[in-house]
Short mmCIF file of C-alpha atoms in Angstrom, two decimals:
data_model
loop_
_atom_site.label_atom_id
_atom_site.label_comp_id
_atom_site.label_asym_id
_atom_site.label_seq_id
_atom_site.Cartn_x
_atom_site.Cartn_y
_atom_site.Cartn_z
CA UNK P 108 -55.79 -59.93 -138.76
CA UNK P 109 -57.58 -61.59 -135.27
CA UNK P 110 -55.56 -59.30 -133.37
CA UNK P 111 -57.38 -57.86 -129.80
CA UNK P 112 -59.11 -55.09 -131.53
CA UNK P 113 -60.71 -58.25 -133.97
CA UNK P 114 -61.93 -60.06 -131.02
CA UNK P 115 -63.32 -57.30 -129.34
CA UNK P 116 -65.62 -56.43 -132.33
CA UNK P 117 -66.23 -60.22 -133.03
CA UNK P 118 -67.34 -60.55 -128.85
CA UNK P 119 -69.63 -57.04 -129.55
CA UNK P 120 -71.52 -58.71 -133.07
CA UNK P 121 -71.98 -61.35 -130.98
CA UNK P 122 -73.14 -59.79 -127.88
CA UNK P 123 -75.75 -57.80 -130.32
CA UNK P 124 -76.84 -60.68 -132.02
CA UNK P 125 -77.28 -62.94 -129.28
CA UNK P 126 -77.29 -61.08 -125.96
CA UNK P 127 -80.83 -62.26 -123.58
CA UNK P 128 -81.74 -64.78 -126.27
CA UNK P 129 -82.58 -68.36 -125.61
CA UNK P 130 -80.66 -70.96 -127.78
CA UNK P 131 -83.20 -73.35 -129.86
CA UNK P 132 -80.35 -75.65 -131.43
CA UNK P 133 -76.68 -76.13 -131.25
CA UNK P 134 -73.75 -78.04 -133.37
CA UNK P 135 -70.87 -78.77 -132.27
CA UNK P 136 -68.39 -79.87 -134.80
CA UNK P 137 -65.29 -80.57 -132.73
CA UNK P 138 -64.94 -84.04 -131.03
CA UNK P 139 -64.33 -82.54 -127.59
CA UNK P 140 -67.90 -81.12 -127.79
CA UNK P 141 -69.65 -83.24 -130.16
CA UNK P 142 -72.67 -83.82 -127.82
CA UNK P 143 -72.73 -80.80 -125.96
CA UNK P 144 -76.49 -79.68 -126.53
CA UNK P 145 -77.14 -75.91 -125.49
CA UNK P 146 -80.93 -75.99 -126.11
CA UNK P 147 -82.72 -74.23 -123.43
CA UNK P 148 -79.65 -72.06 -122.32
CA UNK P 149 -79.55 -68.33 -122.68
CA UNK P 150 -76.75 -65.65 -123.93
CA UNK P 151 -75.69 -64.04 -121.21
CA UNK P 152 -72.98 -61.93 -122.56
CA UNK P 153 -70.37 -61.98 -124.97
CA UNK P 154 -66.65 -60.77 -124.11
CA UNK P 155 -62.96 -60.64 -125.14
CA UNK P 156 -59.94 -60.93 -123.16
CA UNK P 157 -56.91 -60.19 -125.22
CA UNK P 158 -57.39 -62.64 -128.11
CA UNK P 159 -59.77 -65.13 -126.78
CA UNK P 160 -63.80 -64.70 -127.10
CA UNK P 161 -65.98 -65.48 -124.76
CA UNK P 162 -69.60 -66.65 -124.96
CA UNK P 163 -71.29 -66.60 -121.30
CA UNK P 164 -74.37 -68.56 -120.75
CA UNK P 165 -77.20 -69.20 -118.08
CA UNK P 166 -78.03 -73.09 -118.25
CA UNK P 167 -81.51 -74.61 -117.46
CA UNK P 168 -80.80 -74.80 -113.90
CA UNK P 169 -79.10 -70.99 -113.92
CA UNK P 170 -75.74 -72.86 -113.82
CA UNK P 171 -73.42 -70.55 -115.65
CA UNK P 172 -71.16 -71.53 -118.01
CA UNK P 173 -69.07 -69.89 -120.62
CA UNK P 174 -67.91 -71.25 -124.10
CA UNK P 175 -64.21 -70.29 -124.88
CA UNK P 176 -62.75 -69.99 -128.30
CA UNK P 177 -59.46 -68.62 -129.66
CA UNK P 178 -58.97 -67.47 -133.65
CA UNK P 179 -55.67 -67.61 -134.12
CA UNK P 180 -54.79 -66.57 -137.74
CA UNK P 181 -57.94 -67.76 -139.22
CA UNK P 182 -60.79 -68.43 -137.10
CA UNK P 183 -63.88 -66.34 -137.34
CA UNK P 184 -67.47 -65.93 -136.17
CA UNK P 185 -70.45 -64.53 -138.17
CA UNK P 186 -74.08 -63.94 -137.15
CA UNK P 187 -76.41 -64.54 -139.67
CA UNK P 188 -80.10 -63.46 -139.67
CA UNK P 189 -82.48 -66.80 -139.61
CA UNK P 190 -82.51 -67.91 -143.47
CA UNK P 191 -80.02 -65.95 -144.57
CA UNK P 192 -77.41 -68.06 -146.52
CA UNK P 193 -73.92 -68.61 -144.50
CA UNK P 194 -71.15 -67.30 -146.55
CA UNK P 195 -68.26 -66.32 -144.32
CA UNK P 196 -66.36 -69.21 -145.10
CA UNK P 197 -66.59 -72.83 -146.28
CA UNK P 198 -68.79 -75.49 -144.77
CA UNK P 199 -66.14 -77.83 -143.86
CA UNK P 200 -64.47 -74.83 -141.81
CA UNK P 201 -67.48 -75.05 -139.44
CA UNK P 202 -66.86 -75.67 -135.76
CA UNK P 203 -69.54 -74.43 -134.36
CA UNK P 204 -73.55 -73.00 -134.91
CA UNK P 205 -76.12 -71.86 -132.25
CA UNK P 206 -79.19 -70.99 -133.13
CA UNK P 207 -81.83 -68.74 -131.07
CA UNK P 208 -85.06 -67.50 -132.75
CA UNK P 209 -83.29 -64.16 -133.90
CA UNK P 210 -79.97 -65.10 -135.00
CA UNK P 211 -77.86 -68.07 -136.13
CA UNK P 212 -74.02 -67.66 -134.82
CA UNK P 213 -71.53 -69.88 -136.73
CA UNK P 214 -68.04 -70.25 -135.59
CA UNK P 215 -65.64 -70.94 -138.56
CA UNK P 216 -62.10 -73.05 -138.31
CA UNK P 217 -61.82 -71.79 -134.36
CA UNK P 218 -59.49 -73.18 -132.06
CA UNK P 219 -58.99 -74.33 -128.33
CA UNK P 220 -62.73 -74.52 -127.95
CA UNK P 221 -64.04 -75.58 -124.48
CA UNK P 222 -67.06 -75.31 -122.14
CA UNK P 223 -66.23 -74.74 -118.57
CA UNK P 224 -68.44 -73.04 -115.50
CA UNK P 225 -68.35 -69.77 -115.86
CA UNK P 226 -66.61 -69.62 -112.55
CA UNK P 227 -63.61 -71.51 -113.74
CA UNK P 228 -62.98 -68.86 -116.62
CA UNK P 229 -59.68 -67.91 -115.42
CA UNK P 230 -57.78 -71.61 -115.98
CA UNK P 231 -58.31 -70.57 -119.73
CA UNK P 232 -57.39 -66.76 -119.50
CA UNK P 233 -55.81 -65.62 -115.84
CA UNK P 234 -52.44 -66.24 -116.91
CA UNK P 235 -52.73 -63.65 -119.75
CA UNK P 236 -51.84 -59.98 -119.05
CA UNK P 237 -53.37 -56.93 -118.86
CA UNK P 238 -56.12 -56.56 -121.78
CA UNK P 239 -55.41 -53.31 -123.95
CA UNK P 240 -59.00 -53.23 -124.58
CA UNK P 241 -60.26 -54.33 -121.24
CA UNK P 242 -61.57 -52.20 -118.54
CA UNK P 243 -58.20 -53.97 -116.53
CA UNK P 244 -56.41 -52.30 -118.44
CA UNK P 245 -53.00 -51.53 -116.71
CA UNK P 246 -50.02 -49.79 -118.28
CA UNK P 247 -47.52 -50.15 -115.56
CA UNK P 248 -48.46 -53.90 -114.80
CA UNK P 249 -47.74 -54.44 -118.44
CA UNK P 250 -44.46 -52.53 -118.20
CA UNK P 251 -43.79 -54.54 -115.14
CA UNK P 252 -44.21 -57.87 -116.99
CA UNK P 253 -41.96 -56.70 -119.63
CA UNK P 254 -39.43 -55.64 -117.49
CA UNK P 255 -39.28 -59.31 -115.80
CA UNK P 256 -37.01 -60.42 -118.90
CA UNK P 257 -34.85 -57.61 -119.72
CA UNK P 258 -32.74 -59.86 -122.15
CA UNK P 259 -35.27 -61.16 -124.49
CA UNK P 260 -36.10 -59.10 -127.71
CA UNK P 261 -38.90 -56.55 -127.75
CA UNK P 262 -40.39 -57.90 -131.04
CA UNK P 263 -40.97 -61.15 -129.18
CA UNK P 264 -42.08 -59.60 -125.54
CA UNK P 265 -44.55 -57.78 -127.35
CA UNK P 266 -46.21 -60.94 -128.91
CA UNK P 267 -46.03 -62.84 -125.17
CA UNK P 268 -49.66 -62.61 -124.29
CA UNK P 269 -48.60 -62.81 -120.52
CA UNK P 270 -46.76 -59.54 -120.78
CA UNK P 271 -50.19 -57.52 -122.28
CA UNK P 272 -53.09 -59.03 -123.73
CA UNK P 273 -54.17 -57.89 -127.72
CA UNK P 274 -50.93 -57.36 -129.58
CA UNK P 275 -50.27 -59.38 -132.27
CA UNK P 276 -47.89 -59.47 -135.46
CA UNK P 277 -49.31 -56.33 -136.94
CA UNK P 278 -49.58 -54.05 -134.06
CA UNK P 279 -46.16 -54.90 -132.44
CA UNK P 280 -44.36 -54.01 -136.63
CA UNK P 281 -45.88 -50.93 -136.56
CA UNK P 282 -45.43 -49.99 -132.33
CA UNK P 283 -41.94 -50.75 -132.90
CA UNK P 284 -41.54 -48.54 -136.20
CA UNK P 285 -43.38 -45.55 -134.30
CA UNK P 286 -41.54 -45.71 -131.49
CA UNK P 287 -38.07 -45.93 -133.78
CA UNK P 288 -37.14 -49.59 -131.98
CA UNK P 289 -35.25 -52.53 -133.78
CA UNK P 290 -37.56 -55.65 -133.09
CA UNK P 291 -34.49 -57.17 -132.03
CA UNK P 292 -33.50 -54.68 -129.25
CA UNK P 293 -33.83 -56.89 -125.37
CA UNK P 294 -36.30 -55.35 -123.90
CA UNK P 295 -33.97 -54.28 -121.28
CA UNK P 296 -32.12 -51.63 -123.76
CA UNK P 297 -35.70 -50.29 -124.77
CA UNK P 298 -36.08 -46.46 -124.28
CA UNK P 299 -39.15 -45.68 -122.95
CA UNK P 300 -41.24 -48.70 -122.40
CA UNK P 301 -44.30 -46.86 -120.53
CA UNK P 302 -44.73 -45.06 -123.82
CA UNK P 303 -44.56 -48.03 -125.78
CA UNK P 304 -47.33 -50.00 -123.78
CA UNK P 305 -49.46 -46.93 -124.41
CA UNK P 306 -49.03 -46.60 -127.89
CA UNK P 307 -50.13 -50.18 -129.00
CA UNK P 308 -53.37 -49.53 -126.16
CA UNK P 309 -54.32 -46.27 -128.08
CA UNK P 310 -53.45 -48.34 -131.70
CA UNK P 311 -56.10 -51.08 -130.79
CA UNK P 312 -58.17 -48.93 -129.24
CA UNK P 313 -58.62 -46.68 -132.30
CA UNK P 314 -59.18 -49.53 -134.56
CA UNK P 315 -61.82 -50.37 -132.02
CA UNK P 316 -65.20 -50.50 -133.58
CA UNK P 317 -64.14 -51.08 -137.14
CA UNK P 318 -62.63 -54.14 -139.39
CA UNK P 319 -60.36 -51.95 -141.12
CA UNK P 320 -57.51 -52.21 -139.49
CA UNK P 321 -55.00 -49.00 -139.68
CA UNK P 322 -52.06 -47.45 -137.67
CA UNK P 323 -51.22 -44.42 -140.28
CA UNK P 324 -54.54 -42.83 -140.46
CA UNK P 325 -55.96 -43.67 -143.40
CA UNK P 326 -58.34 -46.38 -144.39
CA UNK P 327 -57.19 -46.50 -148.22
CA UNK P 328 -56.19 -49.60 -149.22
CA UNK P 329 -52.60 -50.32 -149.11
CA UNK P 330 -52.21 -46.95 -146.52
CA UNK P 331 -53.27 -48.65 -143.98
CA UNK P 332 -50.03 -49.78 -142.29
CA UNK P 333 -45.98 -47.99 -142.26
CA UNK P 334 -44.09 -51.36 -142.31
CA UNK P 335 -46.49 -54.53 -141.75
CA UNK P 336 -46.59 -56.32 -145.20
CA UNK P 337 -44.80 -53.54 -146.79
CA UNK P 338 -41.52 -55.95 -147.62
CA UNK P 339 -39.36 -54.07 -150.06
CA UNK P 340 -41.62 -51.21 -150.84
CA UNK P 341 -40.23 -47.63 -149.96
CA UNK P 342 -40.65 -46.68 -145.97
CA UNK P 343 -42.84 -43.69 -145.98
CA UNK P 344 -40.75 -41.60 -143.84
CA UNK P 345 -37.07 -42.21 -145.19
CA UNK P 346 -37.68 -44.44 -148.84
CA UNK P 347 -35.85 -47.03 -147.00
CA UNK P 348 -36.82 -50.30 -148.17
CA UNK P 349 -38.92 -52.13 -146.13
CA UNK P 350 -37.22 -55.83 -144.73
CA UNK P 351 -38.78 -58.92 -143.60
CA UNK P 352 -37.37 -61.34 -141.29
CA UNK P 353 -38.24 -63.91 -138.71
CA UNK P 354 -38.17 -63.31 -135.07
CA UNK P 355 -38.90 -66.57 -133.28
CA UNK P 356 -42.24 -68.25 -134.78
CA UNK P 357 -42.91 -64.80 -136.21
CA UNK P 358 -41.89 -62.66 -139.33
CA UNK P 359 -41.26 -59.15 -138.83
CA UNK P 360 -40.84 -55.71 -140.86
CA UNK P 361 -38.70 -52.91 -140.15
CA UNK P 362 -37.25 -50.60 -141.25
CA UNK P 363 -33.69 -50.50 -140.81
CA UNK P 364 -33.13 -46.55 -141.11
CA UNK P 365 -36.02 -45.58 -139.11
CA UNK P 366 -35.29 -48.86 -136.31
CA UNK P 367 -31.30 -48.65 -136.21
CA UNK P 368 -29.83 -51.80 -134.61
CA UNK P 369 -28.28 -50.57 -130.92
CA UNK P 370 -24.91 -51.77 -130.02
CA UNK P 371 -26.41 -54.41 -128.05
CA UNK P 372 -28.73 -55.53 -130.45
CA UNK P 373 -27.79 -58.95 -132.26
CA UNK P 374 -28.05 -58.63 -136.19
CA UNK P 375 -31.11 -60.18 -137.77
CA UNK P 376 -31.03 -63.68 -138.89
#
């Protein structure tokens, strides 16, 4: 699942493969940068910032600019040694490949792609919040932007990528499980938030480094998570089956033993 933790190992594959090299070739395979030529221009650096990725470069005339790209469910990058055969996804996915004389980097089915100066990063990413894997990393500021809009529902504040930057649908079912929260509770009846923040920062940050993503502990398959795509399999704490709802644009899992509903919290669906 793309989720901060994904990005920030995508950025460091990237940032290994292509760091100080000088790019010999580029296609672009989006109609916004169809001509775009990066020949001559050099890697600077590759970062994250919650869940977008972004490739910093030095142009011919040490301009810098950066190229921004966001995976969303499905989007992907892979570095492939020169020759090696690309097999990460199919070719029609393609958005994007850059070649420099040690690596070829090809960007599969990304989204929101755009070159600006380097300068001008933050019209793509200064609205977001705090980045649970970023040396901003903030836990009161993040509280504070939750906090802003006590009524809406934690399961939802959680996903806002104003609020903190990283979480997604998997880490927010299993924060709220941990923490014993309803996804529906406003985030104004939430016990605790400071703790909550913290928890998803030390959830990503554990996952940090690996593609296995986990938030019990092991890295079995099908162990790997307490609720998140567990719908109607036994809750490992109470045997509770697991439930599946939507929550705005999102589905979520809960328990409902483990996450009671509070008296102010609106019944699912």
């Amino acid at each position: 699942m793309p989720e901060g933790d994904t990005v920030w190992n995508t950025a460091r594959v990237l940032h290994r493969a292509l760091a100080g090299a000088r790019i010999t070739s580029s296609d672009f395979r989006v109609p916004q940068l169809a001509t775009t030529d990066l020949a001559g221009w050099t890697v600077r650096e590759s970062a994250s910032r919650g869940k977008h990725l972004l490739l910093r470069f030095s142009a011919p005339d040490e301009a810098h600019w950066t190229l921004h790209s966001h995976l969303r469910m499905d989007g992907a990058w892979r570095a492939y040694a020169p020759g090696e055969r690309w097999s990460g996804r199919p070719a029609h996915l393609i958005r994007v490949v850059l070649r420099s004389p040690g690596a070829v980097a090809v960007g599969y089915h990304l989204h929101e792609m755009t070159l600006v100066p380097t300068s001008e990063e933050d019209q793509l990413v200064g609205h977001l919040g705090p980045d649970l894997l970023g040396t901003d990393w903030d836990p009161a500021e993040a509280v504070r932007r939750l906090t802003d809009h006590p009524a809406q529902t934690i399961g939802e504040a959680l996903l806002d990528q104003r609020n903190l930057a990283g979480v997604g649908n998997l880490y927010k079912c299993e924060v709220l499980f941990l923490r014993g929260v309803s996804p529906w509770t406003p985030v104004g009846a939430v016990p605790d938030l400071p703790g909550m923040v913290t928890l998803a920062q030390r959830l990503l940050a554990a996952n940090r480094g690996r593609w296995t993503q986990s938030s019990t502990g092991s890295l079995h398959r099908g162990q790997t998570s307490y609720v998140y795509g567990r719908r109607a399999q036994p809750c490992r704490r109470c045997g509770t089956a697991i439930r599946k709802e939507e929550l705005g644009d999102r589905v979520t899992y809960w328990c409902p033993v483990c996450q009671p509903e509070r008296p102010d919290t609106p019944a699912p669906g």
